C-alpha positions as a printed NumPy array, in Angstrom:
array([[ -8.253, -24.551,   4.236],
       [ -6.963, -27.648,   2.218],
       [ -4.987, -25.827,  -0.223],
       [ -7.072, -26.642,  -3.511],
       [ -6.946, -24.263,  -6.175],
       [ -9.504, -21.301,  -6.185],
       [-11.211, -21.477, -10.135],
       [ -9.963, -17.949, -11.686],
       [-12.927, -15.904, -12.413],
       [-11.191, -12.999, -14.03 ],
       [ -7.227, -11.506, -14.604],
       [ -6.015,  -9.416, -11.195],
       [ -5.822,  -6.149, -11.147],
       [ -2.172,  -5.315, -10.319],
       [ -1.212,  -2.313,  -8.355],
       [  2.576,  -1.2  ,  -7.689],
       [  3.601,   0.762,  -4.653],
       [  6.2  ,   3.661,  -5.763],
       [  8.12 ,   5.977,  -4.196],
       [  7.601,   9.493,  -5.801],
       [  6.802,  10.447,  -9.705],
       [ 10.034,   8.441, -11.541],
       [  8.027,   5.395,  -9.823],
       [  4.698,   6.201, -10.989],
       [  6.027,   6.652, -14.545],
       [  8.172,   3.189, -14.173],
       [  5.212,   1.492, -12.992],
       [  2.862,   2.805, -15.519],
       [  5.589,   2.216, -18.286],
       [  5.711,  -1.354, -17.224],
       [  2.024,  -1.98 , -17.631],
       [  0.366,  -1.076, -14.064],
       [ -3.15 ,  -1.032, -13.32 ],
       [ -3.208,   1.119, -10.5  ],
       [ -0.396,   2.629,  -8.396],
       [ -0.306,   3.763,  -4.734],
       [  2.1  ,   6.776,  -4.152],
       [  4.027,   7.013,  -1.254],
       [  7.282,   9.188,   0.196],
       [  9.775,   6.899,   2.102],
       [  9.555,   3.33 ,   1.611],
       [ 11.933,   2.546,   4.023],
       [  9.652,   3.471,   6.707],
       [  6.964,   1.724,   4.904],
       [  5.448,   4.531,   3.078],
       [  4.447,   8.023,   4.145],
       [  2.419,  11.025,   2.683],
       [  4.316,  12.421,  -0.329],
       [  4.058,  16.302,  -0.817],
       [  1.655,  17.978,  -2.968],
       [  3.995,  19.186,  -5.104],
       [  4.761,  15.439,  -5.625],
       [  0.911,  14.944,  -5.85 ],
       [  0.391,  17.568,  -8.622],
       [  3.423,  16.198, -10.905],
       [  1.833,  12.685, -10.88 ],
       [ -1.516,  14.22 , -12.01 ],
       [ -0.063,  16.042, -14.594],
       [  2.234,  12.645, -15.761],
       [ -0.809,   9.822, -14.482],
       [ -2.034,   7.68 , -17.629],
       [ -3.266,   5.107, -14.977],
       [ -5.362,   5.871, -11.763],
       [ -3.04 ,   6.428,  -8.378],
       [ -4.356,   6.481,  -5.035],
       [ -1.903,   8.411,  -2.333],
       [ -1.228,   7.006,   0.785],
       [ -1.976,   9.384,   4.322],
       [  0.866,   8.188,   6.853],
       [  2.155,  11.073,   8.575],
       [  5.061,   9.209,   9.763],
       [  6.446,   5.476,  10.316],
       [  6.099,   3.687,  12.944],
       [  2.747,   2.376,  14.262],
       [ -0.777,   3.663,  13.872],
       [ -1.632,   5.416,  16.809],
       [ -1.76 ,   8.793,  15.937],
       [ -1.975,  11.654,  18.425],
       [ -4.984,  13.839,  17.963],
       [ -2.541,  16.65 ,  16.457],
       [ -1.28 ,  13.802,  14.123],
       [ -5.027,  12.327,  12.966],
       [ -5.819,  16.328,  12.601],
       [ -2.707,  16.162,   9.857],
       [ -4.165,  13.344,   8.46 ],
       [ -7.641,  14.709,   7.76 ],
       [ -6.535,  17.52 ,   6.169],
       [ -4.028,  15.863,   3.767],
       [ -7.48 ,  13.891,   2.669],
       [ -9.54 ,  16.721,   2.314],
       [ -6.795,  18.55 ,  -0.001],
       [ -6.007,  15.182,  -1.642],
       [ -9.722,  15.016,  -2.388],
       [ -9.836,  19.05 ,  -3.642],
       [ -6.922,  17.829,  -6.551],
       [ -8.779,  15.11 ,  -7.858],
       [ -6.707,  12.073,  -6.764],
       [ -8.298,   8.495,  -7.601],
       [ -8.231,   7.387,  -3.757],
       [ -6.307,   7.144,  -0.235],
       [ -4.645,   4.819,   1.629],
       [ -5.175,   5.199,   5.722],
       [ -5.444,   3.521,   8.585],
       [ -5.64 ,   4.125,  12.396],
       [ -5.791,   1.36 ,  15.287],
       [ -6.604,   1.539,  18.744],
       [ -3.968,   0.85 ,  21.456],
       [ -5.7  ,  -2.644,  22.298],
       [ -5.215,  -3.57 ,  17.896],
       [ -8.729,  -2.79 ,  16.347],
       [ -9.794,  -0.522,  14.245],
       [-10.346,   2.99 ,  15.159],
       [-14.159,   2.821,  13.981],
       [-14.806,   6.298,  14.193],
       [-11.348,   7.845,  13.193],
       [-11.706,   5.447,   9.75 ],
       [-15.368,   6.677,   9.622],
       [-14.286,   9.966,   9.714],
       [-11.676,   9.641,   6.955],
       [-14.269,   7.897,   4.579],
       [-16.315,  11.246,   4.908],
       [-13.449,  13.385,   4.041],
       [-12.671,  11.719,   1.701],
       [-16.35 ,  12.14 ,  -0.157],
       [-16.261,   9.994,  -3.902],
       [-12.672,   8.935,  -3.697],
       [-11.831,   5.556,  -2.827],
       [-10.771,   4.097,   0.122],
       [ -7.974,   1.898,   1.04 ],
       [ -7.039,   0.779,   5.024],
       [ -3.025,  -0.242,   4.297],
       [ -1.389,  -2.911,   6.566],
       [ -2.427,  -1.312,   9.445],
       [ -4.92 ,  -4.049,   9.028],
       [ -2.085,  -6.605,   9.329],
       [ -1.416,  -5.48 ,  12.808],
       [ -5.146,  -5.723,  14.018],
       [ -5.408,  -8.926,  16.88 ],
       [ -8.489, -10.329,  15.288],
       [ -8.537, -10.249,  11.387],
       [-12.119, -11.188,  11.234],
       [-13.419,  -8.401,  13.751],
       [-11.058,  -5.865,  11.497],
       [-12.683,  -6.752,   8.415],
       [-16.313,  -6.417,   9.775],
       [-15.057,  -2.826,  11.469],
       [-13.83 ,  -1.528,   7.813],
       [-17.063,  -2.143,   6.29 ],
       [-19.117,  -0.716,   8.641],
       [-16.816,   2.217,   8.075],
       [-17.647,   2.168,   4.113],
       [-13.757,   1.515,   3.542],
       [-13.737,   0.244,   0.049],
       [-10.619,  -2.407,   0.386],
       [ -7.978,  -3.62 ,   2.618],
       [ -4.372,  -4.059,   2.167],
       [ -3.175,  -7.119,   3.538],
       [ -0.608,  -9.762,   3.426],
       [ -2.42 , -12.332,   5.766],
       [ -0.705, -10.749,   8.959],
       [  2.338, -12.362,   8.   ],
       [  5.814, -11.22 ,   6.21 ],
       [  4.822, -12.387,   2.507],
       [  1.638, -13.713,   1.425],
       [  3.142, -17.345,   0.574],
       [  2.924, -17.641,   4.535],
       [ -0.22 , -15.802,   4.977],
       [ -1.736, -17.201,   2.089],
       [ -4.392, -19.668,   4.122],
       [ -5.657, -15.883,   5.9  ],
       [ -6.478, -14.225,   2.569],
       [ -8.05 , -17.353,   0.876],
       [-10.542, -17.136,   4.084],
       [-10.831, -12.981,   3.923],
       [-11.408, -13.236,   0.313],
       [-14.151, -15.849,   1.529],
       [-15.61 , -13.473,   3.946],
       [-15.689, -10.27 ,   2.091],
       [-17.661, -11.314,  -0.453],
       [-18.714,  -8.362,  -2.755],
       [-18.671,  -6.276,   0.704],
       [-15.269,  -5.143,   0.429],
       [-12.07 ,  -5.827,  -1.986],
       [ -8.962,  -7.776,  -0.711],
       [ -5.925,  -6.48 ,  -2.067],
       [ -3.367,  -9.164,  -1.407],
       [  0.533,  -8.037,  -1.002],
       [  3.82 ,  -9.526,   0.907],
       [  6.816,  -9.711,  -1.458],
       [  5.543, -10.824,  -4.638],
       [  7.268, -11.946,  -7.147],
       [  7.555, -13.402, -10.425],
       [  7.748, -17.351,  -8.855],
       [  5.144, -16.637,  -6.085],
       [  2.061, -14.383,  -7.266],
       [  0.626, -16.788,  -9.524],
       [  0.426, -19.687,  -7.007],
       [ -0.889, -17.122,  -4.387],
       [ -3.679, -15.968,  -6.622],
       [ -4.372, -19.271,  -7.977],
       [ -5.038, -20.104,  -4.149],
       [ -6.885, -17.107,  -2.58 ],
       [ -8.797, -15.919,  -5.371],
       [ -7.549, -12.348,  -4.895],
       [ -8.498, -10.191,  -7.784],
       [ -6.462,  -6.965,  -7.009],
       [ -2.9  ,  -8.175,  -6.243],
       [  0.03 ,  -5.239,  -4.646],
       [  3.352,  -5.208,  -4.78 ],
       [  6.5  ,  -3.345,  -4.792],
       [  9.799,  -4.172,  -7.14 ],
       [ 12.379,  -2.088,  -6.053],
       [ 15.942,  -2.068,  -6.745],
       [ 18.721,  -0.031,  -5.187],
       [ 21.082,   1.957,  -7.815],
       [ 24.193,   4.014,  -7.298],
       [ 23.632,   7.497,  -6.441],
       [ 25.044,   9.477,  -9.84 ],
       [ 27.154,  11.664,  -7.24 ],
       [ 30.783,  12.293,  -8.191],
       [ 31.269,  14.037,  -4.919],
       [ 30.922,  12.602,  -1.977],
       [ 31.817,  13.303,   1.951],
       [ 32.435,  10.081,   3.905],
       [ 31.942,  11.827,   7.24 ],
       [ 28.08 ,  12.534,   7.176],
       [ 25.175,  10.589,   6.964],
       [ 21.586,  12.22 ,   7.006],
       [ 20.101,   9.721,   9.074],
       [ 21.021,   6.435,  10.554],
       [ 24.177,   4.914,  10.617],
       [ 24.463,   3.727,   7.075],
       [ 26.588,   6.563,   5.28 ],
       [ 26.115,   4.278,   2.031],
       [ 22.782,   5.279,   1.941],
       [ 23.708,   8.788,   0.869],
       [ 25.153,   7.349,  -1.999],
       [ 22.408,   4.664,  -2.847],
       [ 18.636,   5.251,  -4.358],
       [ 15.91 ,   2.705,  -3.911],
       [ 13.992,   2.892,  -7.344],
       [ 11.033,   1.152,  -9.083],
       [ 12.375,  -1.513, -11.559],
       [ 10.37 ,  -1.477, -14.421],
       [ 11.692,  -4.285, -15.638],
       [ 10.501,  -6.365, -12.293],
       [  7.082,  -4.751, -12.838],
       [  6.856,  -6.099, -16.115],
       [  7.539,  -9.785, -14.975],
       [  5.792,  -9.922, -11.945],
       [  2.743,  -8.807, -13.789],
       [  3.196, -11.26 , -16.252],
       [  3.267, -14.   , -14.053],
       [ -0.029, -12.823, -12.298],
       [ -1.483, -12.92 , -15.429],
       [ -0.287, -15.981, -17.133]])
């Protein structure tokens, strides 16, 4: 790739990953196209509950799709685990959700053809999403041939690299060889001074990203002796939230 601009055909669609229902409404709020719901962003997102499910369906004005990660970590999944992850899709599917976000690899990095196959079955009219999972694959090219012969409606990817500024040369040539077969739905810490150059150079249509800030816990209490997890005590006293504000100028510069 030489770098040359790709001609703009038509505005991105821009979708924000949240963490729980006060990030759906930020997002929304802040003029989202799409949002992908998620528990746990610090391990990279997980399945949030149903309860969590049904409160964003009641609050949606924009269409979500819910991601199905049992856990962090990487994406082998033990049979008990892949079991877990049908299910959620088959009840996400019985609510009425918009889509899913999955993905399962083999030990040697492709794609699990018939585990994704099997997902895109349960998961019957909604759309499908493989997540970074993707990013992990050894041969990109191979990985994006695999998810459409599953019937996997669009990937998630930053161009197997930290942000897409780096991977940016990968998605120009994905968004090359997808075609109409499949949508490329280009993430890796966008921001306001780098999502316009990155989809003036891919040609990505559907852009992803995430614009978190931490905040103060509201507390007044507070035991400096126990932590819930980790070694970071802080973190009991410190939220990770969606920044509307962010939202708002991030999409504005993909749209510019």
């Amino acid at each position: 790739m030489d770098g040359s601009p790709v001609a703009d055909t038509q505005r991105p669609l821009i979708e924000i990953c949240v963490e729980g229902i006060d990030g759906l409404l930020a997002a929304q709020a802040a003029g989202a196209d799409r949002v992908e719901l998620c528990a746990s962003l610090i391990e990279g997102g997980i399945t949030p509950s149903m309860g969590t499910v049904r409160a964003a369906l009641e609050s949606a004005t924009i269409p979500f799709h819910v991601i199905v990660r049992p856990r962090g970590g990487d994406f082998l999944y033990s049979k008990a685990e892949y079991r877990s992850m049908l299910a959620d899709v088959e009840a996400l599917r019985e609510l009425g959700v918009a889509g899913v976000v999955v993905g399962c690899l083999t030990a040697d990095g492709a794609i699990d053809e018939a585990r994704m196959s099997a997902l895109v079955e349960a998961a019957g009219p909604l759309n499908v999403t493989c997540h970074r999972a993707f990013d992990m694959t050894r041969d990109p090219a191979e990985a994006l041939e695999a998810l459409i012969r599953c019937k996997v409606g669009r990937v998630l990817t930053s161009g197997q690299r930290d942000t897409a500024v780096e991977g940016v040369e990968l998605l120009a040539e994905l968004v090359r060889r997808a075609g109409s077969r499949i949508i490329i739905l280009g993430c890796g810490a966008l921001a306001p001074d780098t999502i316009g150059e990155v989809r003036r150079r891919t040609g990505l249509t559907e852009m992803h990203f995430a614009a978190l800030a931490d905040v103060p816990s509201a507390m007044r209490y507070r035991n400096p002796n126990v932590g819930m997890g980790g070694t970071d005590l802080d973190r009991e006293y410190r939220n990770t939230v969606t920044d509307q504000a962010k939202v708002a100028a991030t999409i504005a510069a993909a749209k510019a």
